[in-house]
PDB file of C-alpha atoms in Angstrom:
ATOM      1  CA  HIS A  14      14.945 100.356 142.012  1.00 84.00           C
ATOM      2  CA  VAL A  15      15.615 104.097 141.705  1.00 89.00           C
ATOM      3  CA  GLN A  16      17.340 105.702 144.652  1.00 94.00           C
ATOM      4  CA  LEU A  17      18.177 109.367 145.275  1.00 95.00           C
ATOM      5  CA  VAL A  18      20.670 110.627 147.834  1.00 95.00           C
ATOM      6  CA  GLU A  19      20.911 114.381 148.398  1.00 95.00           C
ATOM      7  CA  SER A  20      23.683 116.526 149.744  1.00 93.00           C
ATOM      8  CA  GLY A  21      24.141 120.258 150.241  1.00 91.00           C
ATOM      9  CA  GLY A  22      21.875 122.780 151.753  1.00 84.00           C
ATOM     10  CA  GLY A  23      22.306 124.701 154.998  1.00 92.00           C
ATOM     11  CA  SER A  24      21.842 128.238 156.225  1.00 95.00           C
ATOM     12  CA  VAL A  25      22.663 131.364 154.283  1.00 96.00           C
ATOM     13  CA  GLN A  26      21.963 135.064 154.377  1.00 97.00           C
ATOM     14  CA  ALA A  27      19.619 136.652 151.857  1.00 97.00           C
ATOM     15  CA  GLY A  28      21.385 137.205 148.579  1.00 97.00           C
ATOM     16  CA  GLY A  29      23.681 134.249 149.059  1.00 97.00           C
ATOM     17  CA  SER A  30      24.068 131.033 147.136  1.00 97.00           C
ATOM     18  CA  LEU A  31      23.820 127.311 147.755  1.00 96.00           C
ATOM     19  CA  ARG A  32      24.107 124.209 145.617  1.00 96.00           C
ATOM     20  CA  PHE A  33      22.443 120.844 146.042  1.00 92.00           C
ATOM     21  CA  SER A  34      23.621 117.572 144.624  1.00 96.00           C
ATOM     22  CA  CYS A  35      21.519 114.434 144.223  1.00 96.00           C
ATOM     23  CA  VAL A  36      23.065 111.112 143.206  1.00 95.00           C
ATOM     24  CA  VAL A  37      20.445 109.143 141.267  1.00 92.00           C
ATOM     25  CA  SER A  38      20.978 105.396 140.821  1.00 90.00           C
ATOM     26  CA  GLY A  39      18.944 102.453 139.580  1.00 87.00           C
ATOM     27  CA  TYR A  40      17.813 103.917 136.273  1.00 78.00           C
ATOM     28  CA  ALA A  41      19.122 104.560 132.800  1.00 73.00           C
ATOM     29  CA  TYR A  42      19.034 108.198 131.813  1.00 68.00           C
ATOM     30  CA  SER A  43      18.130 107.173 128.256  1.00 72.00           C
ATOM     31  CA  ASP A  44      14.951 105.451 129.510  1.00 77.00           C
ATOM     32  CA  GLY A  45      13.073 108.724 129.699  1.00 86.00           C
ATOM     33  CA  TYR A  46      12.908 110.074 133.196  1.00 90.00           C
ATOM     34  CA  CYS A  47      12.043 113.419 134.611  1.00 93.00           C
ATOM     35  CA  LEU A  48      14.407 114.589 137.281  1.00 94.00           C
ATOM     36  CA  GLY A  49      13.434 117.516 139.461  1.00 95.00           C
ATOM     37  CA  TRP A  50      13.601 119.483 142.671  1.00 97.00           C
ATOM     38  CA  PHE A  51      10.699 120.212 144.924  1.00 98.00           C
ATOM     39  CA  ARG A  52      10.464 122.156 148.203  1.00 98.00           C
ATOM     40  CA  GLN A  53       8.096 122.286 151.120  1.00 97.00           C
ATOM     41  CA  ALA A  54       7.868 125.055 153.649  1.00 95.00           C
ATOM     42  CA  PRO A  55       6.152 124.497 157.020  1.00 91.00           C
ATOM     43  CA  GLY A  56       2.415 124.470 156.603  1.00 93.00           C
ATOM     44  CA  LYS A  57       2.533 124.602 152.822  1.00 95.00           C
ATOM     45  CA  GLU A  58       2.091 122.171 149.975  1.00 95.00           C
ATOM     46  CA  ARG A  59       5.163 120.650 148.335  1.00 96.00           C
ATOM     47  CA  GLU A  60       5.879 122.650 145.216  1.00 97.00           C
ATOM     48  CA  GLY A  61       7.945 122.055 142.120  1.00 97.00           C
ATOM     49  CA  VAL A  62      11.054 124.238 141.745  1.00 97.00           C
ATOM     50  CA  ALA A  63      12.936 122.995 138.705  1.00 98.00           C
ATOM     51  CA  GLN A  64      12.845 119.942 136.397  1.00 97.00           C
ATOM     52  CA  MET A  65      14.493 118.441 133.413  1.00 94.00           C
ATOM     53  CA  TYR A  66      13.603 115.544 131.101  1.00 91.00           C
ATOM     54  CA  SER A  67      16.325 113.082 130.250  1.00 82.00           C
ATOM     55  CA  GLY A  68      17.227 113.128 126.583  1.00 71.00           C
ATOM     56  CA  GLU A  69      16.286 116.793 126.169  1.00 78.00           C
ATOM     57  CA  SER A  70      18.290 119.920 126.911  1.00 71.00           C
ATOM     58  CA  LYS A  71      15.190 121.795 127.984  1.00 84.00           C
ATOM     59  CA  THR A  72      14.686 122.786 131.625  1.00 93.00           C
ATOM     60  CA  TYR A  73      11.628 123.929 133.466  1.00 95.00           C
ATOM     61  CA  TYR A  74      11.413 126.379 136.349  1.00 97.00           C
ATOM     62  CA  ALA A  75       8.772 127.727 138.694  1.00 97.00           C
ATOM     63  CA  ASN A  76       8.181 131.419 138.146  1.00 97.00           C
ATOM     64  CA  SER A  77       9.321 132.147 141.672  1.00 96.00           C
ATOM     65  CA  VAL A  78      12.872 130.910 140.964  1.00 97.00           C
ATOM     66  CA  LYS A  79      13.399 131.757 137.280  1.00 97.00           C
ATOM     67  CA  GLY A  80      16.653 133.564 136.753  1.00 97.00           C
ATOM     68  CA  ARG A  81      17.951 132.603 140.157  1.00 98.00           C
ATOM     69  CA  PHE A  82      18.039 128.782 140.224  1.00 98.00           C
ATOM     70  CA  THR A  83      19.671 126.455 137.688  1.00 97.00           C
ATOM     71  CA  ILE A  84      19.081 122.751 137.362  1.00 97.00           C
ATOM     72  CA  SER A  85      21.676 120.583 135.640  1.00 94.00           C
ATOM     73  CA  HIS A  86      22.656 116.945 135.319  1.00 91.00           C
ATOM     74  CA  ASP A  87      25.974 115.173 134.923  1.00 90.00           C
ATOM     75  CA  ASN A  88      25.185 111.830 133.363  1.00 85.00           C
ATOM     76  CA  ALA A  89      28.661 110.415 133.940  1.00 88.00           C
ATOM     77  CA  LYS A  90      28.375 111.116 137.655  1.00 90.00           C
ATOM     78  CA  ARG A  91      24.659 110.260 137.700  1.00 90.00           C
ATOM     79  CA  THR A  92      24.183 113.430 139.679  1.00 93.00           C
ATOM     80  CA  LEU A  93      21.483 116.115 139.530  1.00 94.00           C
ATOM     81  CA  TYR A  94      22.350 119.594 140.698  1.00 96.00           C
ATOM     82  CA  LEU A  95      20.458 122.662 141.787  1.00 97.00           C
ATOM     83  CA  GLN A  96      22.420 125.884 141.894  1.00 97.00           C
ATOM     84  CA  MET A  97      20.547 128.543 143.869  1.00 97.00           C
ATOM     85  CA  ASN A  98      21.589 132.154 143.676  1.00 97.00           C
ATOM     86  CA  SER A  99      20.171 135.421 145.064  1.00 98.00           C
ATOM     87  CA  LEU A 100      18.391 133.494 147.787  1.00 98.00           C
ATOM     88  CA  LYS A 101      15.492 135.078 149.557  1.00 97.00           C
ATOM     89  CA  PRO A 102      13.892 134.318 152.958  1.00 96.00           C
ATOM     90  CA  GLU A 103      10.875 132.930 151.119  1.00 96.00           C
ATOM     91  CA  ASP A 104      13.138 130.236 149.669  1.00 97.00           C
ATOM     92  CA  THR A 105      13.398 128.738 153.128  1.00 97.00           C
ATOM     93  CA  ALA A 106      12.072 125.151 152.932  1.00 97.00           C
ATOM     94  CA  MET A 107      12.958 121.522 152.933  1.00 97.00           C
ATOM     95  CA  TYR A 108      14.211 120.676 149.445  1.00 97.00           C
ATOM     96  CA  TYR A 109      13.829 117.312 147.792  1.00 97.00           C
ATOM     97  CA  CYS A 110      15.128 115.786 144.569  1.00 97.00           C
ATOM     98  CA  ALA A 111      12.690 113.529 142.818  1.00 96.00           C
ATOM     99  CA  ALA A 112      12.313 111.305 139.752  1.00 94.00           C
ATOM    100  CA  LYS A 113       9.551 109.851 137.704  1.00 93.00           C
ATOM    101  CA  ARG A 114       9.325 107.784 134.544  1.00 91.00           C
ATOM    102  CA  GLY A 115       8.107 109.753 131.578  1.00 90.00           C
ATOM    103  CA  TRP A 116       7.318 113.411 131.023  1.00 90.00           C
ATOM    104  CA  CYS A 117       7.743 116.023 133.681  1.00 93.00           C
ATOM    105  CA  SER A 118       4.884 117.219 135.889  1.00 94.00           C
ATOM    106  CA  TRP A 119       4.560 119.981 138.461  1.00 95.00           C
ATOM    107  CA  SER A 120       2.505 117.736 140.703  1.00 95.00           C
ATOM    108  CA  SER A 121       4.545 116.069 143.430  1.00 95.00           C
ATOM    109  CA  TYR A 122       1.955 113.227 143.413  1.00 95.00           C
ATOM    110  CA  ASP A 123       3.212 112.163 140.009  1.00 95.00           C
ATOM    111  CA  PHE A 124       6.760 111.489 141.226  1.00 95.00           C
ATOM    112  CA  ASN A 125       7.552 108.002 142.442  1.00 93.00           C
ATOM    113  CA  TYR A 126      11.055 108.406 143.809  1.00 95.00           C
ATOM    114  CA  TRP A 127      12.291 110.900 146.377  1.00 97.00           C
ATOM    115  CA  GLY A 128      15.482 111.886 148.074  1.00 96.00           C
ATOM    116  CA  GLN A 129      15.587 112.244 151.873  1.00 96.00           C
ATOM    117  CA  GLY A 130      15.307 116.007 151.803  1.00 95.00           C
ATOM    118  CA  THR A 131      17.647 118.747 152.956  1.00 93.00           C
ATOM    119  CA  GLN A 132      16.846 121.948 154.793  1.00 95.00           C
ATOM    120  CA  VAL A 133      17.579 125.427 153.466  1.00 96.00           C
ATOM    121  CA  THR A 134      17.231 128.410 155.753  1.00 96.00           C
ATOM    122  CA  VAL A 135      17.626 131.953 154.368  1.00 97.00           C
ATOM    123  CA  SER A 136      17.708 134.780 156.875  1.00 96.00           C
TER     124      SER A 136
END
């Protein structure tokens, strides 16, 4: 049973940085999982932010965060990270880490496993 536990987040001024961590347990990285970050602002659909497929070095980013956000994974620590730089007020949202078996997808409906969510507020 895959479980995801997030930490990080908080409030920051525009232009600042934050980093999320997400400990992922109950799976084998070599089994072929997509690990990713989504966010949801009030009144909006949940949208994909960044993803990576286990076994590959390639990462995927939404256009809105390219060049500002970096997704990474430490297999030894079983932890997924999201480094967010040059934050903007429009980045304000609840952020979730997520996992699915198989290839990555930008649709949140394709992801089976979710973290509890953590709030980011950029002012």
